[in-house]
């Protein structure tokens, strides 16, 4: 890391032996305790939110480390679009701080299609997951068979339609507790479709482990 970043903080360029300095780390927009346990949106006293009550998603729980706000969004984008792969260890560590690893049998990362993976060269969610619970990481059991058009700015219903049937399980997951790692959760449409796919393969419980959550 010192070779890559020359001993300076990725965010403020101050001197540090780590990827980001202690001051920048302390300033990260960590999420508090008052989150819906199912979708990780802000919710008074950490109760199940109205949306999850009215229309329960296929996933059972969501753990999110940071708000998708500056500078967490900059870190996620640098990993995803600028190939700053070293940031995956930092983002993985921030996520690891929040999770209970003993509660799952298997960890998957939201997969990319083979074509998208070839184009980008790596899957940022896989790179993060390598630093979360590598002993249980499974890169083969859930695959993405189809890309959706860019989801940015689309309403939830349209996002749902775009990802429907986009994933496939290649093995039975009967009775298993599965964690799904992603870099950012926005509407949750993609994670809902992944959870739906895992449940159809028999998974008993699906928890999202996401680094950042939009409000
Ligand atoms: Zn700094
Ligand atoms: Zn909720």
PDB file of C-alpha atoms in Angstrom, residues 84-167:
ATOM      1  CA  UNK A  84      -8.031   1.548  -7.279  1.00  0.00           C
ATOM      2  CA  UNK A  85      -8.116  -2.071  -6.144  1.00  0.00           C
ATOM      3  CA  UNK A  86      -6.149  -1.415  -2.960  1.00  0.00           C
ATOM      4  CA  UNK A  87      -9.256   0.356  -1.609  1.00  0.00           C
ATOM      5  CA  UNK A  88     -11.059  -3.000  -1.451  1.00  0.00           C
ATOM      6  CA  UNK A  89      -9.126  -3.881   1.721  1.00  0.00           C
ATOM      7  CA  UNK A  90     -10.243  -0.646   3.409  1.00  0.00           C
ATOM      8  CA  UNK A  91     -13.889  -1.046   2.322  1.00  0.00           C
ATOM      9  CA  UNK A  92     -13.820  -4.716   3.303  1.00  0.00           C
ATOM     10  CA  UNK A  93     -12.474  -3.840   6.728  1.00  0.00           C
ATOM     11  CA  UNK A  94     -15.164  -1.169   7.264  1.00  0.00           C
ATOM     12  CA  UNK A  95     -17.805  -3.754   6.388  1.00  0.00           C
ATOM     13  CA  UNK A  96     -16.179  -6.440   8.554  1.00  0.00           C
ATOM     14  CA  UNK A  97     -16.426  -4.107  11.554  1.00  0.00           C
ATOM     15  CA  UNK A  98     -20.241  -4.334  11.293  1.00  0.00           C
ATOM     16  CA  UNK A  99     -21.023  -7.946  10.506  1.00  0.00           C
ATOM     17  CA  UNK A 100     -21.443 -11.156  12.493  1.00  0.00           C
ATOM     18  CA  UNK A 101     -19.504 -13.697  10.380  1.00  0.00           C
ATOM     19  CA  UNK A 102     -20.691 -16.725  12.376  1.00  0.00           C
ATOM     20  CA  UNK A 103     -24.286 -16.157  11.261  1.00  0.00           C
ATOM     21  CA  UNK A 104     -23.779 -17.326   7.649  1.00  0.00           C
ATOM     22  CA  UNK A 105     -22.831 -20.547   5.816  1.00  0.00           C
ATOM     23  CA  UNK A 106     -21.758 -18.941   2.552  1.00  0.00           C
ATOM     24  CA  UNK A 107     -20.765 -15.519   1.218  1.00  0.00           C
ATOM     25  CA  UNK A 108     -21.387 -14.461  -2.356  1.00  0.00           C
ATOM     26  CA  UNK A 109     -20.709 -11.157  -4.115  1.00  0.00           C
ATOM     27  CA  UNK A 110     -23.257  -9.659  -6.514  1.00  0.00           C
ATOM     28  CA  UNK A 111     -21.969 -11.146  -9.774  1.00  0.00           C
ATOM     29  CA  UNK A 112     -21.298  -9.385 -13.082  1.00  0.00           C
ATOM     30  CA  UNK A 113     -22.003 -10.985 -16.449  1.00  0.00           C
ATOM     31  CA  UNK A 114     -18.962 -12.622 -18.052  1.00  0.00           C
ATOM     32  CA  UNK A 115     -18.961  -9.872 -20.698  1.00  0.00           C
ATOM     33  CA  UNK A 116     -19.009  -7.047 -18.144  1.00  0.00           C
ATOM     34  CA  UNK A 117     -16.318  -8.761 -16.089  1.00  0.00           C
ATOM     35  CA  UNK A 118     -14.054  -9.008 -19.155  1.00  0.00           C
ATOM     36  CA  UNK A 119     -14.622  -5.336 -19.917  1.00  0.00           C
ATOM     37  CA  UNK A 120     -13.919  -4.064 -16.397  1.00  0.00           C
ATOM     38  CA  UNK A 121     -11.317  -6.688 -15.538  1.00  0.00           C
ATOM     39  CA  UNK A 122     -12.582  -7.198 -11.996  1.00  0.00           C
ATOM     40  CA  UNK A 123     -15.777  -7.211  -9.943  1.00  0.00           C
ATOM     41  CA  UNK A 124     -15.534  -4.597  -7.197  1.00  0.00           C
ATOM     42  CA  UNK A 125     -17.961  -6.518  -4.970  1.00  0.00           C
ATOM     43  CA  UNK A 126     -15.813  -9.657  -5.221  1.00  0.00           C
ATOM     44  CA  UNK A 127     -12.692  -7.643  -4.363  1.00  0.00           C
ATOM     45  CA  UNK A 128     -14.435  -6.274  -1.252  1.00  0.00           C
ATOM     46  CA  UNK A 129     -15.771  -9.709  -0.280  1.00  0.00           C
ATOM     47  CA  UNK A 130     -12.238 -11.160  -0.379  1.00  0.00           C
ATOM     48  CA  UNK A 131     -11.495  -8.976   2.654  1.00  0.00           C
ATOM     49  CA  UNK A 132     -14.689  -9.756   4.554  1.00  0.00           C
ATOM     50  CA  UNK A 133     -14.971 -13.513   5.047  1.00  0.00           C
ATOM     51  CA  UNK A 134     -12.656 -15.210   2.519  1.00  0.00           C
ATOM     52  CA  UNK A 135     -13.024 -18.683   4.043  1.00  0.00           C
ATOM     53  CA  UNK A 136     -16.716 -18.738   3.112  1.00  0.00           C
ATOM     54  CA  UNK A 137     -16.529 -16.806  -0.170  1.00  0.00           C
ATOM     55  CA  UNK A 138     -18.167 -18.646  -3.072  1.00  0.00           C
ATOM     56  CA  UNK A 139     -17.666 -17.162  -6.544  1.00  0.00           C
ATOM     57  CA  UNK A 140     -19.370 -19.936  -8.524  1.00  0.00           C
ATOM     58  CA  UNK A 141     -22.832 -20.671  -7.131  1.00  0.00           C
ATOM     59  CA  UNK A 142     -24.564 -17.500  -8.289  1.00  0.00           C
ATOM     60  CA  UNK A 143     -24.005 -16.104 -11.775  1.00  0.00           C
ATOM     61  CA  UNK A 144     -25.355 -13.151 -13.694  1.00  0.00           C
ATOM     62  CA  UNK A 145     -26.751 -14.092 -17.078  1.00  0.00           C
ATOM     63  CA  UNK A 146     -27.948 -10.724 -18.333  1.00  0.00           C
ATOM     64  CA  UNK A 147     -27.034  -7.047 -17.944  1.00  0.00           C
ATOM     65  CA  UNK A 148     -29.624  -4.418 -17.143  1.00  0.00           C
ATOM     66  CA  UNK A 149     -29.533  -1.018 -18.845  1.00  0.00           C
ATOM     67  CA  UNK A 150     -28.038   1.721 -16.607  1.00  0.00           C
ATOM     68  CA  UNK A 151     -30.330   1.955 -13.557  1.00  0.00           C
ATOM     69  CA  UNK A 152     -29.402   5.499 -12.541  1.00  0.00           C
ATOM     70  CA  UNK A 153     -32.464   7.682 -12.165  1.00  0.00           C
ATOM     71  CA  UNK A 154     -34.993   4.972 -13.024  1.00  0.00           C
ATOM     72  CA  UNK A 155     -38.019   4.471 -10.755  1.00  0.00           C
ATOM     73  CA  UNK A 156     -38.052   1.379  -8.525  1.00  0.00           C
ATOM     74  CA  UNK A 157     -40.610  -0.560 -10.541  1.00  0.00           C
ATOM     75  CA  UNK A 158     -38.594  -0.138 -13.719  1.00  0.00           C
ATOM     76  CA  UNK A 159     -35.399  -1.200 -11.933  1.00  0.00           C
ATOM     77  CA  UNK A 160     -37.160  -4.327 -10.704  1.00  0.00           C
ATOM     78  CA  UNK A 161     -38.307  -5.186 -14.219  1.00  0.00           C
ATOM     79  CA  UNK A 162     -34.803  -4.630 -15.609  1.00  0.00           C
ATOM     80  CA  UNK A 163     -33.110  -7.100 -13.246  1.00  0.00           C
ATOM     81  CA  UNK A 164     -35.838  -9.754 -13.201  1.00  0.00           C
ATOM     82  CA  UNK A 165     -34.348 -13.142 -14.137  1.00  0.00           C
ATOM     83  CA  UNK A 166     -30.832 -11.676 -14.443  1.00  0.00           C
ATOM     84  CA  UNK A 167     -29.260 -14.147 -11.962  1.00  0.00           C
TER      85      UNK A 167
END
